[in-house]
PDB file of C-alpha atoms in Angstrom:
ATOM      1  CA  UNK A  69      -0.252   0.013   0.115  1.00 70.00           C
ATOM      2  CA  UNK A  70       2.775   2.212  -0.035  1.00 92.00           C
ATOM      3  CA  UNK A  71       3.104   4.909   2.491  1.00 98.00           C
ATOM      4  CA  UNK A  72      -0.086   6.549   3.657  1.00 98.00           C
ATOM      5  CA  UNK A  73      -1.516   9.506   6.221  1.00 98.00           C
ATOM      6  CA  UNK A  74      -4.087  10.357   7.914  1.00 98.00           C
ATOM      7  CA  UNK A  75      -4.924  13.925   8.004  1.00 98.00           C
ATOM      8  CA  UNK A  76      -7.726  16.707   8.200  1.00 98.00           C
ATOM      9  CA  UNK A  77      -5.943  20.101   7.264  1.00 98.00           C
ATOM     10  CA  UNK A  78      -7.664  22.186   9.770  1.00 97.00           C
ATOM     11  CA  UNK A  79      -5.532  20.426  12.519  1.00 98.00           C
ATOM     12  CA  UNK A  80      -2.405  22.654  13.417  1.00 98.00           C
ATOM     13  CA  UNK A  81      -0.274  19.203  13.475  1.00 98.00           C
ATOM     14  CA  UNK A  82      -1.494  17.496  10.759  1.00 98.00           C
ATOM     15  CA  UNK A  83      -1.391  20.556   8.284  1.00 98.00           C
ATOM     16  CA  UNK A  84       2.880  20.586   9.831  1.00 98.00           C
ATOM     17  CA  UNK A  85       3.005  17.176   8.452  1.00 98.00           C
ATOM     18  CA  UNK A  86       1.751  18.141   5.491  1.00 98.00           C
ATOM     19  CA  UNK A  87       3.831  19.996   4.819  1.00 98.00           C
ATOM     20  CA  UNK A  88       6.780  18.404   5.023  1.00 98.00           C
ATOM     21  CA  UNK A  89       5.802  15.230   3.375  1.00 98.00           C
ATOM     22  CA  UNK A  90       5.219  17.206   0.124  1.00 98.00           C
ATOM     23  CA  UNK A  91       8.459  19.746   0.545  1.00 98.00           C
ATOM     24  CA  UNK A  92      10.090  17.259   0.670  1.00 98.00           C
ATOM     25  CA  UNK A  93       8.519  15.719  -2.330  1.00 98.00           C
ATOM     26  CA  UNK A  94       8.167  11.980  -0.300  1.00 98.00           C
ATOM     27  CA  UNK A  95       4.960   9.760  -1.531  1.00 97.00           C
ATOM     28  CA  UNK A  96       2.293   9.052   0.451  1.00 98.00           C
ATOM     29  CA  UNK A  97      -1.311   8.603   0.196  1.00 98.00           C
ATOM     30  CA  UNK A  98      -4.114  11.259   1.509  1.00 98.00           C
ATOM     31  CA  UNK A  99      -6.579   9.433   3.952  1.00 98.00           C
ATOM     32  CA  UNK A 100      -8.092  12.673   4.819  1.00 98.00           C
ATOM     33  CA  UNK A 101     -10.273  12.590   7.977  1.00 97.00           C
ATOM     34  CA  UNK A 102     -12.644  14.794   8.930  1.00 97.00           C
ATOM     35  CA  UNK A 103     -12.726  16.404  13.114  1.00 95.00           C
ATOM     36  CA  UNK A 104     -15.822  17.660  12.346  1.00 95.00           C
ATOM     37  CA  UNK A 105     -18.275  14.630  11.423  1.00 96.00           C
ATOM     38  CA  UNK A 106     -16.933  12.912  13.477  1.00 96.00           C
ATOM     39  CA  UNK A 107     -14.687  10.627  11.729  1.00 96.00           C
ATOM     40  CA  UNK A 108     -12.122  10.490  14.190  1.00 95.00           C
ATOM     41  CA  UNK A 109     -14.397   7.761  15.930  1.00 93.00           C
ATOM     42  CA  UNK A 110     -15.859   5.776  13.195  1.00 94.00           C
ATOM     43  CA  UNK A 111     -14.841   2.279  13.309  1.00 93.00           C
ATOM     44  CA  UNK A 112     -12.431   1.639  10.836  1.00 94.00           C
ATOM     45  CA  UNK A 113     -10.912   4.241  11.668  1.00 95.00           C
ATOM     46  CA  UNK A 114     -10.227   3.460  15.678  1.00 94.00           C
ATOM     47  CA  UNK A 115      -9.651   0.055  13.967  1.00 94.00           C
ATOM     48  CA  UNK A 116      -6.452   1.729  12.823  1.00 95.00           C
ATOM     49  CA  UNK A 117      -5.593   3.791  15.599  1.00 93.00           C
ATOM     50  CA  UNK A 118      -7.224   3.865  19.062  1.00 92.00           C
ATOM     51  CA  UNK A 119      -6.373   6.302  20.429  1.00 93.00           C
ATOM     52  CA  UNK A 120      -9.340   8.600  17.698  1.00 94.00           C
ATOM     53  CA  UNK A 121      -7.220  11.239  17.150  1.00 95.00           C
ATOM     54  CA  UNK A 122      -5.414  12.899  13.637  1.00 98.00           C
ATOM     55  CA  UNK A 123      -2.486  12.516  12.591  1.00 98.00           C
ATOM     56  CA  UNK A 124      -1.501   8.491  12.090  1.00 98.00           C
ATOM     57  CA  UNK A 125       0.793   7.786   9.733  1.00 98.00           C
ATOM     58  CA  UNK A 126       0.564   3.848   7.976  1.00 98.00           C
ATOM     59  CA  UNK A 127       3.610   2.788   6.994  1.00 97.00           C
ATOM     60  CA  UNK A 128       2.474  -0.998   5.974  1.00 96.00           C
ATOM     61  CA  UNK A 129       1.212  -2.910   9.808  1.00 95.00           C
ATOM     62  CA  UNK A 130       3.228   0.775  11.326  1.00 97.00           C
ATOM     63  CA  UNK A 131       1.198   2.483  13.477  1.00 97.00           C
ATOM     64  CA  UNK A 132       2.674   6.100  14.108  1.00 98.00           C
ATOM     65  CA  UNK A 133       1.105   9.122  16.226  1.00 97.00           C
ATOM     66  CA  UNK A 134       1.311  12.315  17.766  1.00 97.00           C
ATOM     67  CA  UNK A 135       2.748  14.933  14.507  1.00 98.00           C
ATOM     68  CA  UNK A 136       6.685  15.067  15.990  1.00 97.00           C
ATOM     69  CA  UNK A 137       7.152  11.809  16.010  1.00 98.00           C
ATOM     70  CA  UNK A 138       5.474  11.279  12.263  1.00 98.00           C
ATOM     71  CA  UNK A 139       8.520  14.189  11.193  1.00 98.00           C
ATOM     72  CA  UNK A 140      11.047  13.186  12.476  1.00 98.00           C
ATOM     73  CA  UNK A 141      10.240   8.760  11.346  1.00 98.00           C
ATOM     74  CA  UNK A 142       9.741  11.026   8.071  1.00 98.00           C
ATOM     75  CA  UNK A 143      13.316  12.984   8.452  1.00 98.00           C
ATOM     76  CA  UNK A 144      14.869   9.477   9.381  1.00 97.00           C
ATOM     77  CA  UNK A 145      13.388   7.041   6.844  1.00 97.00           C
ATOM     78  CA  UNK A 146      13.603   9.633   3.345  1.00 97.00           C
ATOM     79  CA  UNK A 147      16.776  10.623   4.292  1.00 94.00           C
ATOM     80  CA  UNK A 148      14.984  14.536   3.745  1.00 97.00           C
ATOM     81  CA  UNK A 149      17.576  17.947   4.044  1.00 98.00           C
ATOM     82  CA  UNK A 150      19.518  17.428   7.016  1.00 97.00           C
ATOM     83  CA  UNK A 151      19.189  21.194   8.281  1.00 98.00           C
ATOM     84  CA  UNK A 152      15.222  19.832   9.154  1.00 98.00           C
ATOM     85  CA  UNK A 153      16.604  17.220  12.095  1.00 98.00           C
ATOM     86  CA  UNK A 154      20.304  17.635  11.553  1.00 97.00           C
ATOM     87  CA  UNK A 155      23.020  14.755  12.401  1.00 96.00           C
ATOM     88  CA  UNK A 156      24.490  17.486  14.123  1.00 97.00           C
ATOM     89  CA  UNK A 157      23.967  16.121  17.832  1.00 97.00           C
ATOM     90  CA  UNK A 158      23.015  19.638  19.742  1.00 97.00           C
ATOM     91  CA  UNK A 159      22.021  21.456  17.063  1.00 97.00           C
ATOM     92  CA  UNK A 160      19.021  18.161  17.885  1.00 97.00           C
ATOM     93  CA  UNK A 161      19.642  18.301  21.396  1.00 98.00           C
ATOM     94  CA  UNK A 162      17.793  21.952  21.072  1.00 97.00           C
ATOM     95  CA  UNK A 163      15.018  20.287  18.323  1.00 98.00           C
ATOM     96  CA  UNK A 164      13.894  18.728  21.781  1.00 98.00           C
ATOM     97  CA  UNK A 165      14.541  20.987  23.940  1.00 97.00           C
ATOM     98  CA  UNK A 166      11.636  23.125  22.150  1.00 98.00           C
ATOM     99  CA  UNK A 167       9.360  20.726  20.865  1.00 97.00           C
ATOM    100  CA  UNK A 168       9.452  19.522  24.578  1.00 97.00           C
ATOM    101  CA  UNK A 169       8.539  23.564  25.112  1.00 98.00           C
ATOM    102  CA  UNK A 170       5.572  23.707  22.703  1.00 98.00           C
ATOM    103  CA  UNK A 171       3.879  20.698  24.188  1.00 97.00           C
ATOM    104  CA  UNK A 172       3.435  22.410  27.451  1.00 96.00           C
ATOM    105  CA  UNK A 173       3.413  25.584  26.072  1.00 97.00           C
ATOM    106  CA  UNK A 174       2.016  26.096  22.724  1.00 98.00           C
ATOM    107  CA  UNK A 175      -0.350  23.413  21.699  1.00 95.00           C
ATOM    108  CA  UNK A 176      -3.035  23.191  24.349  1.00 93.00           C
ATOM    109  CA  UNK A 177      -2.985  27.310  24.226  1.00 98.00           C
ATOM    110  CA  UNK A 178      -3.186  28.175  20.730  1.00 98.00           C
ATOM    111  CA  UNK A 179      -5.488  26.725  19.421  1.00 97.00           C
ATOM    112  CA  UNK A 180      -7.690  27.317  21.843  1.00 98.00           C
ATOM    113  CA  UNK A 181      -9.018  30.595  19.359  1.00 97.00           C
ATOM    114  CA  UNK A 182     -10.588  27.945  16.558  1.00 97.00           C
ATOM    115  CA  UNK A 183     -12.638  26.737  20.004  1.00 97.00           C
ATOM    116  CA  UNK A 184     -13.317  29.843  21.416  1.00 97.00           C
ATOM    117  CA  UNK A 185     -14.555  31.584  17.164  1.00 97.00           C
ATOM    118  CA  UNK A 186     -15.764  28.567  15.853  1.00 97.00           C
ATOM    119  CA  UNK A 187     -16.573  25.574  17.107  1.00 97.00           C
ATOM    120  CA  UNK A 188     -18.098  25.717  20.260  1.00 98.00           C
ATOM    121  CA  UNK A 189     -20.948  28.373  18.698  1.00 97.00           C
ATOM    122  CA  UNK A 190     -20.678  25.855  15.642  1.00 97.00           C
ATOM    123  CA  UNK A 191     -22.319  23.325  17.986  1.00 97.00           C
ATOM    124  CA  UNK A 192     -24.484  25.553  20.290  1.00 97.00           C
ATOM    125  CA  UNK A 193     -22.448  26.154  22.974  1.00 97.00           C
ATOM    126  CA  UNK A 194     -19.761  28.753  24.459  1.00 97.00           C
ATOM    127  CA  UNK A 195     -16.398  28.860  26.229  1.00 97.00           C
ATOM    128  CA  UNK A 196     -17.284  31.220  28.566  1.00 97.00           C
ATOM    129  CA  UNK A 197     -14.900  34.768  29.366  1.00 97.00           C
ATOM    130  CA  UNK A 198     -13.489  34.482  32.482  1.00 97.00           C
ATOM    131  CA  UNK A 199     -11.163  31.636  30.308  1.00 97.00           C
ATOM    132  CA  UNK A 200     -10.660  33.861  27.201  1.00 97.00           C
ATOM    133  CA  UNK A 201      -9.352  36.214  28.548  1.00 97.00           C
ATOM    134  CA  UNK A 202      -7.128  34.373  30.849  1.00 98.00           C
ATOM    135  CA  UNK A 203      -5.809  32.042  27.003  1.00 98.00           C
ATOM    136  CA  UNK A 204      -5.159  35.218  25.979  1.00 97.00           C
ATOM    137  CA  UNK A 205      -2.950  35.856  29.106  1.00 98.00           C
ATOM    138  CA  UNK A 206      -1.541  32.500  28.265  1.00 98.00           C
ATOM    139  CA  UNK A 207      -0.831  33.563  24.572  1.00 98.00           C
ATOM    140  CA  UNK A 208       0.739  36.782  25.385  1.00 98.00           C
ATOM    141  CA  UNK A 209       3.677  35.446  28.303  1.00 98.00           C
ATOM    142  CA  UNK A 210       4.335  31.921  25.967  1.00 98.00           C
ATOM    143  CA  UNK A 211       5.248  34.511  22.793  1.00 98.00           C
ATOM    144  CA  UNK A 212       7.303  36.904  24.846  1.00 98.00           C
ATOM    145  CA  UNK A 213       9.194  33.818  26.319  1.00 97.00           C
ATOM    146  CA  UNK A 214       9.760  32.468  21.948  1.00 98.00           C
ATOM    147  CA  UNK A 215      11.215  35.633  20.986  1.00 96.00           C
ATOM    148  CA  UNK A 216      13.084  35.437  24.016  1.00 95.00           C
ATOM    149  CA  UNK A 217      14.065  32.710  24.651  1.00 95.00           C
ATOM    150  CA  UNK A 218      13.886  30.164  21.469  1.00 96.00           C
ATOM    151  CA  UNK A 219      13.945  33.193  18.666  1.00 97.00           C
ATOM    152  CA  UNK A 220      16.117  35.449  19.974  1.00 94.00           C
ATOM    153  CA  UNK A 221      18.283  37.357  17.208  1.00 94.00           C
ATOM    154  CA  UNK A 222      18.759  33.986  15.001  1.00 97.00           C
ATOM    155  CA  UNK A 223      17.169  33.656  11.505  1.00 98.00           C
ATOM    156  CA  UNK A 224      15.076  29.979  13.053  1.00 98.00           C
ATOM    157  CA  UNK A 225      13.936  29.091  16.628  1.00 97.00           C
ATOM    158  CA  UNK A 226      17.400  26.437  17.236  1.00 95.00           C
ATOM    159  CA  UNK A 227      19.225  28.741  14.610  1.00 93.00           C
ATOM    160  CA  UNK A 228      19.656  30.374  10.459  1.00 95.00           C
ATOM    161  CA  UNK A 229      18.003  27.110   8.766  1.00 97.00           C
ATOM    162  CA  UNK A 230      14.711  26.216   8.588  1.00 98.00           C
ATOM    163  CA  UNK A 231      14.071  22.811  11.174  1.00 98.00           C
ATOM    164  CA  UNK A 232      11.019  20.488  12.274  1.00 98.00           C
ATOM    165  CA  UNK A 233      10.234  22.539  14.812  1.00 98.00           C
ATOM    166  CA  UNK A 234       9.833  25.731  12.960  1.00 98.00           C
ATOM    167  CA  UNK A 235       7.313  24.068  11.280  1.00 98.00           C
ATOM    168  CA  UNK A 236       5.742  22.982  14.883  1.00 98.00           C
ATOM    169  CA  UNK A 237       5.232  25.984  15.843  1.00 98.00           C
ATOM    170  CA  UNK A 238       4.018  28.061  12.690  1.00 98.00           C
ATOM    171  CA  UNK A 239       1.024  25.658  12.443  1.00 98.00           C
ATOM    172  CA  UNK A 240       0.042  26.063  15.990  1.00 98.00           C
ATOM    173  CA  UNK A 241       0.644  30.597  15.380  1.00 98.00           C
ATOM    174  CA  UNK A 242      -1.734  29.873  11.982  1.00 98.00           C
ATOM    175  CA  UNK A 243      -4.554  28.852  13.434  1.00 98.00           C
ATOM    176  CA  UNK A 244      -5.754  31.796  15.631  1.00 98.00           C
ATOM    177  CA  UNK A 245      -5.388  34.031  12.701  1.00 98.00           C
ATOM    178  CA  UNK A 246      -6.668  32.039  10.607  1.00 97.00           C
ATOM    179  CA  UNK A 247      -9.601  33.048  12.917  1.00 97.00           C
ATOM    180  CA  UNK A 248      -8.983  36.493  13.193  1.00 96.00           C
ATOM    181  CA  UNK A 249      -6.186  36.290  16.444  1.00 97.00           C
ATOM    182  CA  UNK A 250      -3.292  37.807  14.473  1.00 97.00           C
ATOM    183  CA  UNK A 251      -0.819  36.696  17.392  1.00 98.00           C
ATOM    184  CA  UNK A 252       2.260  38.479  15.413  1.00 98.00           C
ATOM    185  CA  UNK A 253       1.140  42.231  15.470  1.00 97.00           C
ATOM    186  CA  UNK A 254       3.293  43.278  18.742  1.00 97.00           C
ATOM    187  CA  UNK A 255       6.455  40.461  17.924  1.00 97.00           C
ATOM    188  CA  UNK A 256       8.511  42.178  15.025  1.00 96.00           C
ATOM    189  CA  UNK A 257      11.010  39.032  15.871  1.00 97.00           C
ATOM    190  CA  UNK A 258       8.148  36.721  15.155  1.00 98.00           C
ATOM    191  CA  UNK A 259       6.905  38.666  12.575  1.00 98.00           C
ATOM    192  CA  UNK A 260       9.502  38.066  10.204  1.00 98.00           C
ATOM    193  CA  UNK A 261      10.531  34.805  11.000  1.00 98.00           C
ATOM    194  CA  UNK A 262       6.644  33.915  10.063  1.00 98.00           C
ATOM    195  CA  UNK A 263       8.014  35.497   6.717  1.00 98.00           C
ATOM    196  CA  UNK A 264      11.082  34.208   6.221  1.00 98.00           C
ATOM    197  CA  UNK A 265       9.621  30.716   7.214  1.00 98.00           C
ATOM    198  CA  UNK A 266       6.125  31.036   4.760  1.00 98.00           C
ATOM    199  CA  UNK A 267       9.461  31.489   1.877  1.00 98.00           C
ATOM    200  CA  UNK A 268      11.274  29.498   2.628  1.00 98.00           C
ATOM    201  CA  UNK A 269       7.720  27.080   1.811  1.00 98.00           C
ATOM    202  CA  UNK A 270       6.564  28.929  -1.277  1.00 98.00           C
ATOM    203  CA  UNK A 271       3.319  30.226  -1.639  1.00 97.00           C
ATOM    204  CA  UNK A 272       1.760  27.242  -3.186  1.00 98.00           C
ATOM    205  CA  UNK A 273       1.930  24.778  -1.376  1.00 98.00           C
ATOM    206  CA  UNK A 274       1.162  27.686   1.734  1.00 97.00           C
ATOM    207  CA  UNK A 275      -1.730  28.010   0.525  1.00 96.00           C
ATOM    208  CA  UNK A 276      -2.892  24.225  -0.858  1.00 97.00           C
ATOM    209  CA  UNK A 277      -1.968  24.200   3.389  1.00 98.00           C
ATOM    210  CA  UNK A 278      -3.941  26.422   5.192  1.00 98.00           C
ATOM    211  CA  UNK A 279      -6.743  27.309   2.450  1.00 97.00           C
ATOM    212  CA  UNK A 280      -9.535  25.355   4.864  1.00 96.00           C
ATOM    213  CA  UNK A 281      -8.585  26.924   7.464  1.00 98.00           C
ATOM    214  CA  UNK A 282      -8.341  30.839   5.932  1.00 97.00           C
ATOM    215  CA  UNK A 283     -11.765  29.406   4.796  1.00 97.00           C
ATOM    216  CA  UNK A 284     -13.669  28.661   7.789  1.00 97.00           C
ATOM    217  CA  UNK A 285     -14.876  31.874   9.341  1.00 97.00           C
ATOM    218  CA  UNK A 286     -16.825  31.993   5.552  1.00 97.00           C
ATOM    219  CA  UNK A 287     -17.766  28.655   5.783  1.00 96.00           C
ATOM    220  CA  UNK A 288     -19.443  29.194   9.392  1.00 96.00           C
ATOM    221  CA  UNK A 289     -20.952  32.362   8.341  1.00 95.00           C
ATOM    222  CA  UNK A 290     -22.920  30.780   5.321  1.00 96.00           C
ATOM    223  CA  UNK A 291     -23.715  27.615   7.349  1.00 95.00           C
ATOM    224  CA  UNK A 292     -21.673  25.525   5.607  1.00 96.00           C
ATOM    225  CA  UNK A 293     -20.178  23.171   8.659  1.00 97.00           C
ATOM    226  CA  UNK A 294     -20.704  19.819   8.994  1.00 96.00           C
ATOM    227  CA  UNK A 295     -23.319  19.450  12.451  1.00 96.00           C
ATOM    228  CA  UNK A 296     -20.669  16.928  14.167  1.00 96.00           C
ATOM    229  CA  UNK A 297     -23.283  14.276  15.273  1.00 96.00           C
ATOM    230  CA  UNK A 298     -24.623  14.339  18.633  1.00 95.00           C
ATOM    231  CA  UNK A 299     -22.916  11.889  20.129  1.00 93.00           C
ATOM    232  CA  UNK A 300     -19.224  13.633  18.707  1.00 95.00           C
ATOM    233  CA  UNK A 301     -20.566  17.104  19.993  1.00 96.00           C
ATOM    234  CA  UNK A 302     -20.673  15.062  23.321  1.00 96.00           C
ATOM    235  CA  UNK A 303     -16.645  14.752  23.007  1.00 94.00           C
ATOM    236  CA  UNK A 304     -17.032  18.542  21.683  1.00 96.00           C
ATOM    237  CA  UNK A 305     -18.518  19.511  25.033  1.00 97.00           C
ATOM    238  CA  UNK A 306     -15.370  17.794  27.248  1.00 96.00           C
ATOM    239  CA  UNK A 307     -12.740  19.329  24.867  1.00 95.00           C
ATOM    240  CA  UNK A 308     -14.448  22.652  25.902  1.00 96.00           C
ATOM    241  CA  UNK A 309     -14.480  22.161  29.166  1.00 96.00           C
ATOM    242  CA  UNK A 310     -11.368  21.149  29.884  1.00 96.00           C
ATOM    243  CA  UNK A 311      -9.989  24.257  28.431  1.00 97.00           C
ATOM    244  CA  UNK A 312      -8.201  25.834  31.232  1.00 95.00           C
TER     245      UNK A 312
END
């Protein structure tokens, strides 16, 4: 069957995997799993990954979840350009340092904007205002640390070339941007960094990967978004309740 990637491009980790595979001309079969249709809970998908989350990589009988693990696997198997996941131990360790921090400070923070603006209202509920304000505070604190600790005066997060870390971060930061909250305003170093990463990836690939998320507010206004089945809405409500 060859390499299969199970993705939904509304998801920021899925976009990171998709962009990486496309940019590096890695052949794969795209298996789209629509979150809003509740397809991550379908029996067929659960047989591939009982975590019921995307992204998922399936390479023959080998199944791998978690975007950072998938990106590292693809880097090593397909021997992509060294700058993505450098062979130098210290540089590679800096990537892992960032990815550890990313999991705690970025991953559960910047995606909340989509829930606030789109997903919660779509199923007839709201994220409490105190949580919205708290999330803005968390984002501002993370942006400050990104500029001061990780980016500094470097062109990219861990040096002078694009790595997996840059791709993982940029996709998270694009999530609030796509729903009207431009997190780059007031952070000039991060704004310049974004421009460098986008230029490296190229406009065509960038647009291709981001069309679904860039159009989501328009789709919502037109009432064109699929309504999740009732059992999946229950899971969505649980996720909303867990927003800090």
